mmCIF file of C-alpha atoms in Angstrom:
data_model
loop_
_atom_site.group_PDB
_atom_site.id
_atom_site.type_symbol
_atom_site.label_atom_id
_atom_site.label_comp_id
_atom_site.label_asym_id
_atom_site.label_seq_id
_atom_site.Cartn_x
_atom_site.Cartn_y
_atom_site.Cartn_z
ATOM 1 C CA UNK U 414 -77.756 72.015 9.151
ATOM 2 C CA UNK U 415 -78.705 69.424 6.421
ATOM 3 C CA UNK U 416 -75.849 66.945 6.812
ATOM 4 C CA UNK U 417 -75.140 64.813 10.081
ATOM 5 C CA UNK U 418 -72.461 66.287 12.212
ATOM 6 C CA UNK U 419 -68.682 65.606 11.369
ATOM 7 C CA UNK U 420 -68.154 64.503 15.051
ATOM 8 C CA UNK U 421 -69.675 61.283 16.370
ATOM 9 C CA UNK U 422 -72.158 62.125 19.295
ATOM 10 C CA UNK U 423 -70.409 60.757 22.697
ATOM 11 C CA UNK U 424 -72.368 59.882 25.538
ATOM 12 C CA UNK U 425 -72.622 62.300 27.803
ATOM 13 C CA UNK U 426 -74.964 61.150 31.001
ATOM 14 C CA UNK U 427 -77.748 58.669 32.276
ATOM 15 C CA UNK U 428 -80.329 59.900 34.929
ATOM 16 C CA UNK U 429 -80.414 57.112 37.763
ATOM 17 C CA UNK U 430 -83.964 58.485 40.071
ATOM 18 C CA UNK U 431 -83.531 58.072 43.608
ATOM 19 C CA UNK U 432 -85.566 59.376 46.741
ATOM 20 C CA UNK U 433 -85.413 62.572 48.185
ATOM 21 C CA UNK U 434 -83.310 62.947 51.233
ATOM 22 C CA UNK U 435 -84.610 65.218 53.819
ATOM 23 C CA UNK U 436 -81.824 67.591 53.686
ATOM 24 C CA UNK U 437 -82.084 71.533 52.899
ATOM 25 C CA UNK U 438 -81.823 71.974 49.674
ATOM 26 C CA UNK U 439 -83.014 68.703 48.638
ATOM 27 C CA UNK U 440 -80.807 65.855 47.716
ATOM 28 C CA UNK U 441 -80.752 62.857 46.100
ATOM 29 C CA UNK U 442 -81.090 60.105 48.861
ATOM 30 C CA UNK U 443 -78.155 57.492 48.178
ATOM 31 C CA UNK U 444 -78.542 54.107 48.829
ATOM 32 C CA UNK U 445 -74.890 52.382 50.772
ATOM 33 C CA UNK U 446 -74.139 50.155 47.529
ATOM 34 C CA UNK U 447 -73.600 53.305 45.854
ATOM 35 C CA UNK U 448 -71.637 55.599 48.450
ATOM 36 C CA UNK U 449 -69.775 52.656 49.224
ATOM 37 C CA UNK U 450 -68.245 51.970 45.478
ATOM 38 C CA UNK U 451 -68.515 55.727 44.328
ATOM 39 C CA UNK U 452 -67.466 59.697 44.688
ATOM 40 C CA UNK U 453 -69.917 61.174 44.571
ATOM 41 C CA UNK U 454 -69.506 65.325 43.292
ATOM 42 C CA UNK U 455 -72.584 67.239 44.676
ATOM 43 C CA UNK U 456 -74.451 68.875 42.062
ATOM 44 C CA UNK U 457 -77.211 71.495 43.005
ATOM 45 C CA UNK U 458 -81.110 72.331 42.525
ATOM 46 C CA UNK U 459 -82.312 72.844 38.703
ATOM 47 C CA UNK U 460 -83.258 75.852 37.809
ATOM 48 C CA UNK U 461 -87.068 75.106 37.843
ATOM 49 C CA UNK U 462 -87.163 74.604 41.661
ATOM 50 C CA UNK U 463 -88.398 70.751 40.585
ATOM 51 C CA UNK U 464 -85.494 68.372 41.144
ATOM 52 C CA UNK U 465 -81.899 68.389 42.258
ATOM 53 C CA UNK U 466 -79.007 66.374 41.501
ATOM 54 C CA UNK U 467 -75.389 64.480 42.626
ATOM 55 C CA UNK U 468 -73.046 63.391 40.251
ATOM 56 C CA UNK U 469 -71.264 60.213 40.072
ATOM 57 C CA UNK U 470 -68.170 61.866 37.329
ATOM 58 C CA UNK U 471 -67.087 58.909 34.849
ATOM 59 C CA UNK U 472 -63.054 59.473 34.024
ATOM 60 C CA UNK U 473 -64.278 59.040 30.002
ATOM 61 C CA UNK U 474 -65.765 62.483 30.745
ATOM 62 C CA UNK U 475 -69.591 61.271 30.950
ATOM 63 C CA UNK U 476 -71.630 60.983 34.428
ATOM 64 C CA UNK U 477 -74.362 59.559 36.492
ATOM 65 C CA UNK U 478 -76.782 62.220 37.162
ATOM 66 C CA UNK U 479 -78.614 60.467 40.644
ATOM 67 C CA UNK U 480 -81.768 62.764 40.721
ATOM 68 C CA UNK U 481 -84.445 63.611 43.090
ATOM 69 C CA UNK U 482 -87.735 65.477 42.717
ATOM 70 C CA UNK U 483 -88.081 68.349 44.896
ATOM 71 C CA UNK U 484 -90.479 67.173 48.281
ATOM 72 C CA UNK U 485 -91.184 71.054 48.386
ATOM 73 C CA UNK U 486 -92.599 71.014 44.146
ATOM 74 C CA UNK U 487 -96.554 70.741 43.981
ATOM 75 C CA UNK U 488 -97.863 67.657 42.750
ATOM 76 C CA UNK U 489 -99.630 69.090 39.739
ATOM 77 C CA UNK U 490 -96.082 70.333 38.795
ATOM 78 C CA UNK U 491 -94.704 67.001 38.783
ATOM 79 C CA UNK U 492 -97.073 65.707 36.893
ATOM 80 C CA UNK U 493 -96.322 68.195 34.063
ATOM 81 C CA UNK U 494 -92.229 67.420 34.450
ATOM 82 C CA UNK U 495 -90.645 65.209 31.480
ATOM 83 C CA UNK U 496 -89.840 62.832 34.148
ATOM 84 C CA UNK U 497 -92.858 62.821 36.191
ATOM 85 C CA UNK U 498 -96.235 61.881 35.438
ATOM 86 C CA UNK U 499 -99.055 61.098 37.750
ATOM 87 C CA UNK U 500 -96.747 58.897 40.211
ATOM 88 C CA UNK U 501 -93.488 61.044 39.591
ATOM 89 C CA UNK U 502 -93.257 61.217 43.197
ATOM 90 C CA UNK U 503 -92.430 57.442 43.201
ATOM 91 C CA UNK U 504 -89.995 57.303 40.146
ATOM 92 C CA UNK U 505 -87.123 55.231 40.880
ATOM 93 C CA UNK U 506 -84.359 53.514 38.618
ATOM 94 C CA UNK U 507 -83.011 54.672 35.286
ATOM 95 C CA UNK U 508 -85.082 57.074 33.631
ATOM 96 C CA UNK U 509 -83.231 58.683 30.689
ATOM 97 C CA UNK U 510 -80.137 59.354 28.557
ATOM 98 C CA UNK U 511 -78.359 62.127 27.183
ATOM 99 C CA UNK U 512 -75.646 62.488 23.713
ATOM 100 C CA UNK U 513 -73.346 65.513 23.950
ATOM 101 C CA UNK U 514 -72.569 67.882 20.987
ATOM 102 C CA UNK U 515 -70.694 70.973 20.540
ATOM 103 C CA UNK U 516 -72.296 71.880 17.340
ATOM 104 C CA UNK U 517 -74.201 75.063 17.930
ATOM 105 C CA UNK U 518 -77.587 74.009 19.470
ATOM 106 C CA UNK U 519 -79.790 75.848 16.741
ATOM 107 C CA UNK U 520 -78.039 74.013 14.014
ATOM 108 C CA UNK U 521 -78.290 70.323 16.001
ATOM 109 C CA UNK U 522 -81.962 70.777 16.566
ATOM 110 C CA UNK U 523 -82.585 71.486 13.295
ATOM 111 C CA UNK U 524 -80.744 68.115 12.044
ATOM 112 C CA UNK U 525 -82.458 66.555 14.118
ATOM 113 C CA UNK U 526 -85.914 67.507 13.150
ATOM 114 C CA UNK U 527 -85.010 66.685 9.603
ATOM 115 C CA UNK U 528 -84.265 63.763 10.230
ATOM 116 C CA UNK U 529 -87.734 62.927 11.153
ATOM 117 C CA UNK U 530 -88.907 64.564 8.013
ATOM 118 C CA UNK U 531 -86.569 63.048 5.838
ATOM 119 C CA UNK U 532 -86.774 59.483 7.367
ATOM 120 C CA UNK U 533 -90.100 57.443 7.503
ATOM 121 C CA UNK U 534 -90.291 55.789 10.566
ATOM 122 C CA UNK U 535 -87.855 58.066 12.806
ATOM 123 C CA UNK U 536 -88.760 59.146 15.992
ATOM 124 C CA UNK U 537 -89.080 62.941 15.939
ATOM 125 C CA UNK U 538 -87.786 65.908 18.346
ATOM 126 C CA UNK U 539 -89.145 69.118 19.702
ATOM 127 C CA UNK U 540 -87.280 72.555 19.835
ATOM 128 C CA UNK U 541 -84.273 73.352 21.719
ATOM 129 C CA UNK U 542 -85.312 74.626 25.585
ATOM 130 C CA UNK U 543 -82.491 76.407 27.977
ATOM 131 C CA UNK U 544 -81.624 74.921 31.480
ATOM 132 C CA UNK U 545 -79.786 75.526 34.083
ATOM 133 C CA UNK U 546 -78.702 74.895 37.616
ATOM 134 C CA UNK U 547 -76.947 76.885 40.315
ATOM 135 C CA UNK U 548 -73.866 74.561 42.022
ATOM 136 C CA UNK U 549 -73.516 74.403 45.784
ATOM 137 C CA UNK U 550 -70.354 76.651 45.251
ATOM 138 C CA UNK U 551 -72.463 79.386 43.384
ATOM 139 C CA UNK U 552 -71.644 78.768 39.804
ATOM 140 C CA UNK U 553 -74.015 79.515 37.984
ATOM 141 C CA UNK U 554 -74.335 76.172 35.190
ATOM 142 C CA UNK U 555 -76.397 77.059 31.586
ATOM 143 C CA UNK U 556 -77.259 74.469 28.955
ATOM 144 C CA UNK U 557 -79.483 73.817 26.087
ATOM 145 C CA UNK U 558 -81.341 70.525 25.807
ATOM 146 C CA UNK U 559 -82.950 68.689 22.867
ATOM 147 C CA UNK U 560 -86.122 66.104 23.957
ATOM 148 C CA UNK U 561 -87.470 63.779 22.012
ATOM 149 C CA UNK U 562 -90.834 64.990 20.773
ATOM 150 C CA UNK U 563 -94.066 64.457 23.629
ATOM 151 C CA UNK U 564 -97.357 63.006 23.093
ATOM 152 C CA UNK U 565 -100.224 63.828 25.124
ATOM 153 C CA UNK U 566 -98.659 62.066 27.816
ATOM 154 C CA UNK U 567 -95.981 64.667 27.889
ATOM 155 C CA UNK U 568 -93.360 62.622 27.721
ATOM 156 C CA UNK U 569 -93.937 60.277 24.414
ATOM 157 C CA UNK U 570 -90.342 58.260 24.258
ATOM 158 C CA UNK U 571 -88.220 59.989 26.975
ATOM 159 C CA UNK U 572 -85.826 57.649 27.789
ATOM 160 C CA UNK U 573 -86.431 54.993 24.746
ATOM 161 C CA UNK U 574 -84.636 57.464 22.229
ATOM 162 C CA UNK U 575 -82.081 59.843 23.859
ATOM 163 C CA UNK U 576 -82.065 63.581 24.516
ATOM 164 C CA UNK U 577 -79.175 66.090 23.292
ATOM 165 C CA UNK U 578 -76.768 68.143 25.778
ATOM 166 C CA UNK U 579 -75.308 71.694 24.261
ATOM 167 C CA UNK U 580 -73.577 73.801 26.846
ATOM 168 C CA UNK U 581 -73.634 77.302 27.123
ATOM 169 C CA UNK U 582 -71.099 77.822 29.725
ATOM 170 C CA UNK U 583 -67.979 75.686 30.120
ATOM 171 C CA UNK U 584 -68.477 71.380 29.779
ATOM 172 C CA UNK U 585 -66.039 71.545 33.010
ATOM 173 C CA UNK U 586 -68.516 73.855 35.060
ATOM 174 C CA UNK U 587 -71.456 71.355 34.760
ATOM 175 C CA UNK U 588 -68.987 68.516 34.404
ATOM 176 C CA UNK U 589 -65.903 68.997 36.508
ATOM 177 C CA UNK U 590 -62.368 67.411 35.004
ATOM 178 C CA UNK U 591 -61.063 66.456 38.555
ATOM 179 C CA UNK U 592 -58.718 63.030 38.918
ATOM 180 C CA UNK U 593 -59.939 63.076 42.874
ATOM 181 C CA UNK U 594 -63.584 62.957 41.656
ATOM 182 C CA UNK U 595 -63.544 60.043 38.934
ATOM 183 C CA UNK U 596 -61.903 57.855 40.962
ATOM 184 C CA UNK U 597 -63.970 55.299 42.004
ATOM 185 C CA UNK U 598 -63.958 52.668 45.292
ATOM 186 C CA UNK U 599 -64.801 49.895 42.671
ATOM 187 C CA UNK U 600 -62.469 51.516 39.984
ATOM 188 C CA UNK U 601 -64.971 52.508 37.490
ATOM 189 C CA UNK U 602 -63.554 54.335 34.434
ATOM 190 C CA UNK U 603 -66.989 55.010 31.743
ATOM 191 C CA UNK U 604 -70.162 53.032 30.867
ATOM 192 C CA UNK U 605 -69.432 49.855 28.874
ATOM 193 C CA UNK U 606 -73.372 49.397 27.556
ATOM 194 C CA UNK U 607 -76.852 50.009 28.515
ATOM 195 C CA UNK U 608 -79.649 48.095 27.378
ATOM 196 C CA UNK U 609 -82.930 49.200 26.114
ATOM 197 C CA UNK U 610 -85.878 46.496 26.751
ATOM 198 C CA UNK U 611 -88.730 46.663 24.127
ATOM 199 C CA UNK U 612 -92.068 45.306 24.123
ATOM 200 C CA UNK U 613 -93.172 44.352 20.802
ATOM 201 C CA UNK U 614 -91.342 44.443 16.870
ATOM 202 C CA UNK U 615 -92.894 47.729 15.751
ATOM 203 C CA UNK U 616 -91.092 49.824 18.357
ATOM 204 C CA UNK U 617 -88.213 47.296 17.732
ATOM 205 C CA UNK U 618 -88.325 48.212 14.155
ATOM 206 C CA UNK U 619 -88.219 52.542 14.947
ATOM 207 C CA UNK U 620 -85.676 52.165 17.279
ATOM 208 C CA UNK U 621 -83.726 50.502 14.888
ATOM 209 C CA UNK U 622 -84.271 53.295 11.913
ATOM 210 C CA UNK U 623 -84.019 55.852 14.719
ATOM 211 C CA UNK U 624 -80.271 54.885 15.848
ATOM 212 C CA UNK U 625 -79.429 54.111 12.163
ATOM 213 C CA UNK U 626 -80.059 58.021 11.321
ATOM 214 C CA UNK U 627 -78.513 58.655 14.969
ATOM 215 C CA UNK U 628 -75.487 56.827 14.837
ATOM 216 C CA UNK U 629 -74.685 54.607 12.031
ATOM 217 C CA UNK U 630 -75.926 51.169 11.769
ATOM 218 C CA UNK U 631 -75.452 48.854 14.144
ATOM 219 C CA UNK U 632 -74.823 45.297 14.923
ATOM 220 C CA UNK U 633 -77.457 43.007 15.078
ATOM 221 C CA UNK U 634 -77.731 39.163 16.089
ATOM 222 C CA UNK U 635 -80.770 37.121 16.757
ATOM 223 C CA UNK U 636 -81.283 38.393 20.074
ATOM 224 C CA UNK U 637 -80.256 42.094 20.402
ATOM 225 C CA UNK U 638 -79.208 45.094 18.239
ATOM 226 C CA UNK U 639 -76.065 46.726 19.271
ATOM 227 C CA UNK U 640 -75.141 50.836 18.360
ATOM 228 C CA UNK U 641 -71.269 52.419 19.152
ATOM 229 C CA UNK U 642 -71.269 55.860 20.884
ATOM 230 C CA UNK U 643 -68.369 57.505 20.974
ATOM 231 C CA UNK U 644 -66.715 59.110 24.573
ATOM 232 C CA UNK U 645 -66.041 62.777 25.808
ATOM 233 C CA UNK U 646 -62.150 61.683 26.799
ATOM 234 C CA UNK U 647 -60.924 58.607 24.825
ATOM 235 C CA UNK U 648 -58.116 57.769 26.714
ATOM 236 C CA UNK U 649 -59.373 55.803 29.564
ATOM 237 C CA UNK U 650 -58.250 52.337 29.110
ATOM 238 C CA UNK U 651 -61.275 51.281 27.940
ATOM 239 C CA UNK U 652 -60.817 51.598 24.523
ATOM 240 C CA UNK U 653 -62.792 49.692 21.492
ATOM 241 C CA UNK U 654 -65.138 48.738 24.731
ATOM 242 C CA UNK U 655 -68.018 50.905 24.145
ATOM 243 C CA UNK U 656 -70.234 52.463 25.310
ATOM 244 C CA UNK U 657 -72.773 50.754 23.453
ATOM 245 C CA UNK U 658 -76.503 50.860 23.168
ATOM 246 C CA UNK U 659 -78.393 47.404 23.825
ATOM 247 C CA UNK U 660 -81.459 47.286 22.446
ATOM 248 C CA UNK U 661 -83.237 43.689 23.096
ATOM 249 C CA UNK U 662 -87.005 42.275 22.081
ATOM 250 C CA UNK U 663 -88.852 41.263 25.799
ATOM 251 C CA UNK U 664 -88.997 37.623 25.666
ATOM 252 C CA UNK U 665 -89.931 36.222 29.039
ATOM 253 C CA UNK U 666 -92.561 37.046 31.857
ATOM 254 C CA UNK U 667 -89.810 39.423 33.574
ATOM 255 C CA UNK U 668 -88.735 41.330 30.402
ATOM 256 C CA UNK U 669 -92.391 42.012 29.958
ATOM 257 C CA UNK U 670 -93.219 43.128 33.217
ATOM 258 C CA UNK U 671 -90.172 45.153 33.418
ATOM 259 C CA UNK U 672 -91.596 47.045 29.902
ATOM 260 C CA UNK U 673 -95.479 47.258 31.678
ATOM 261 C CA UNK U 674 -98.243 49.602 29.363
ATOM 262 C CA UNK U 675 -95.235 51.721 28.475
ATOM 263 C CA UNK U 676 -93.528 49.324 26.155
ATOM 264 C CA UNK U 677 -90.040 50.395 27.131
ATOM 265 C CA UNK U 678 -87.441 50.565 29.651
ATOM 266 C CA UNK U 679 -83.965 51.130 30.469
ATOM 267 C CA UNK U 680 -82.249 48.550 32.051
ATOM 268 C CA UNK U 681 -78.346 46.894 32.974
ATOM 269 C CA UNK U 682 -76.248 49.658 33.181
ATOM 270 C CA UNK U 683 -72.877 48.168 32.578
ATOM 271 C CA UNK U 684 -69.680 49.916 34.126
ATOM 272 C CA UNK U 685 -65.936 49.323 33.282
ATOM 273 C CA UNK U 686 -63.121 49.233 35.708
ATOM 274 C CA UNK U 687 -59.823 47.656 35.102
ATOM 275 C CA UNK U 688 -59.057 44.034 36.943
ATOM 276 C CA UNK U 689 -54.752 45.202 37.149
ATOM 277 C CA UNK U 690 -55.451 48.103 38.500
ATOM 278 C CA UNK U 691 -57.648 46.339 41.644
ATOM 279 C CA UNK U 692 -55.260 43.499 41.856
ATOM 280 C CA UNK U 693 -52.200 46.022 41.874
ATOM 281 C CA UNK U 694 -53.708 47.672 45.217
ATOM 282 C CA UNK U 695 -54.084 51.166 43.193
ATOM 283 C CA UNK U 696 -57.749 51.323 44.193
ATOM 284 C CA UNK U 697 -59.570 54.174 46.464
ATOM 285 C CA UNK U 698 -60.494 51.890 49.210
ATOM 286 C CA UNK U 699 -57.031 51.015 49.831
ATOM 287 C CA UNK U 700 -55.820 54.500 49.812
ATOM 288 C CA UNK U 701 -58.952 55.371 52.546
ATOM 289 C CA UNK U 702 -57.796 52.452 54.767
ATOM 290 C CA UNK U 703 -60.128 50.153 54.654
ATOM 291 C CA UNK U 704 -63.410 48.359 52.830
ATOM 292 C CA UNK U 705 -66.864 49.279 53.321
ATOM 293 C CA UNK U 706 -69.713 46.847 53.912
ATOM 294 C CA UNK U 707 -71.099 47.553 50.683
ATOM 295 C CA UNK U 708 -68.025 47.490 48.490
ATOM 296 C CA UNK U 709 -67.099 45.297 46.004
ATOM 297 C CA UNK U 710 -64.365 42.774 47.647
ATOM 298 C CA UNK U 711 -61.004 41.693 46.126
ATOM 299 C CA UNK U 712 -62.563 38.625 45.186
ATOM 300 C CA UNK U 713 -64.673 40.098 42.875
ATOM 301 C CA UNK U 714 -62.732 42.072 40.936
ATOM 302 C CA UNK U 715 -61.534 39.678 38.233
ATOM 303 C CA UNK U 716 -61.378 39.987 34.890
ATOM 304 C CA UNK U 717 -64.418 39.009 33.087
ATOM 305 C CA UNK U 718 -66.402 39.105 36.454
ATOM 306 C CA UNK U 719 -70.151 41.284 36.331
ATOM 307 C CA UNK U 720 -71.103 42.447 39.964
ATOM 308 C CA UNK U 721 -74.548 43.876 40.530
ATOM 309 C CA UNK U 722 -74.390 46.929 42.812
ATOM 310 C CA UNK U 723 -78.295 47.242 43.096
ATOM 311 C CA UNK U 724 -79.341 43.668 44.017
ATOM 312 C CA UNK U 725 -82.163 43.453 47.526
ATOM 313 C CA UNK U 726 -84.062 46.347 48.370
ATOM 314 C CA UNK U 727 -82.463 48.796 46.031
ATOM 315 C CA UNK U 728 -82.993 47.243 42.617
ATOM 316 C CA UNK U 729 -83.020 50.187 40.332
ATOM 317 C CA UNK U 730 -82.794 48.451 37.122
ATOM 318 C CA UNK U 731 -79.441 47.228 37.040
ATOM 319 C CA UNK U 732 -75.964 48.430 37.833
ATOM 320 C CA UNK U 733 -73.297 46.516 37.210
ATOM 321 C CA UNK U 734 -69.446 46.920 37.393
ATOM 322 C CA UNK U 735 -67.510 44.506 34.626
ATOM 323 C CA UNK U 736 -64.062 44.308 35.282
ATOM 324 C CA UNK U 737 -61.519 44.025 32.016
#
């Protein structure tokens, strides 16, 4: 494949780390603000015995893949994972992205290692690798996966530039369609935006020829440069409201420190729910009977109002819910 496919890539998940619960098979141990506001779909262990997930399912067909690394893994494996390193252990807070495609995977990963060819400045990516997972249910789950290429780290710009999601069985076995499942205690619907903190121009300047070749160019102000990703279902009341990349220039003592040595980091997840629909009574806490300590109030849910989920002792990065 020479040309950029036809379809515009969607966004298909984020990866939210958490601790490990102490629960055979492992599991992703989830803090109250988040079992309080969402369903949560239990996922399964990964196919490499390293880490396990649970799904929060998004009704605009994406997700929010909480994941754990495996107490049981040896340390010298996590060290080696794409999302571990010498603390990997300790990861907490977002960690990654993923864009969906149904293209054939051979063709999409050779696109996309053209484009680095092609385009001075543009980040690259390695060969396509199979995954998989077996579901608490059985099913067996097979993908193929695109990462961004490593550097002798072994992880180079995971998380900075996305990764690429081609499955080999069904979408709706590793991503169930199920209205019980995306519905949400705080109403969420899909991911508004996410913003990527840099620490200096030059990456500012490959990120920005990066998503250009990605996704089109985007929208830049003084402040921040702003990309359009398209969504798996498009019919979620939520329309011509993202999901957009935000990708911002540290500025202040807590941008910077929030970047550290790596120069990077994922930060303000932003979540859409509907104000009506919360002021109308149609929400899942009402239908359970009752509020949870945790859970956003009525009072909150106004339009234009940003609550932060992960504010105290469980500050991941930011997650917000925005209600429209």
């Amino acid at each position: 494949m020479s040309t950029k496919p036809d379809k515009p890539f969607a966004l298909d998940h984020l990866i939210l780390f958490l601790p490990s619960s102490e629960s055979t098979p492992p599991t992703p141990l989830i803090p109250p603000s988040i079992s309080a506001n969402f369903t949560l779909t239990p996922g399964g262990l990964h196919a490499d015995n390293l880490t396990a997930n649970t799904l929060i399912l998004l009704a605009d067909g994406s997700y929010i893949e909480l994941v754990c690394f495996n107490p049981g893994a040896s340390s010298s494996a996590i060290e080696q994972h794409w999302w571990g390193g010498k603390h990997g252990r300790l990861r907490r807070g977002w960690t990654d992205w993923c864009l969906g495609s149904d293209v054939p995977v051979e063709e999409l990963s050779a696109w996309l290692k053209s484009l680095g060819a092609q385009n001075d400045g543009v980040w690259k990516w390695d060969d396509a690798v199979k995954g998989g997972r077996k579901r608490p249910d059985g099913e067996q789950v097979r993908w193929s996966v695109v990462f961004p290429e490593k550097d002798d780290t072994g992880r180079g710009v995971r998380g900075l530039v996305p990764f690429f999601c081609v499955d080999e069985t069904r979408r709706e076995i590793r991503v169930p369609r199920d209205e019980v499942k995306t519905r949400h205690g705080c109403g969420v619907l899909g991911v508004l935006e996410l913003t990527l903190m840099v620490g200096n121009e030059e990456i500012l300047e490959r990120v920005g020829k990066t998503f250009d070749a990605l996704v089109g160019t985007g929208q830049a102000t003084a402040s921040e440069q702003r990309y359009r990703l398209a969504r798996v279902v498009s019919e979620t009341g939520l329309r011509g409201l993202g999901p957009d990349i935000v990708v911002k220039l540290a500025t202040n003592e807590r941008d910077r420190d929030m970047v550290g040595e790596r120069g990077y980091a994922i930060t303000d997840v932003v979540m859409g729910a509907l104000a009506d629909e919360r002021e109308a009574g149609n929400d899942l806490r009402k239908l359970e009977g009752g509020a949870k300590d945790e859970e956003i109030s009525d009072d909150q849910c106004v339009k234009g109002q940003r609550v932060r989920l992960d504010s105290g002792g469980t500050d991941y990065g930011g997650l917000w819910v925005q209600y429209v």
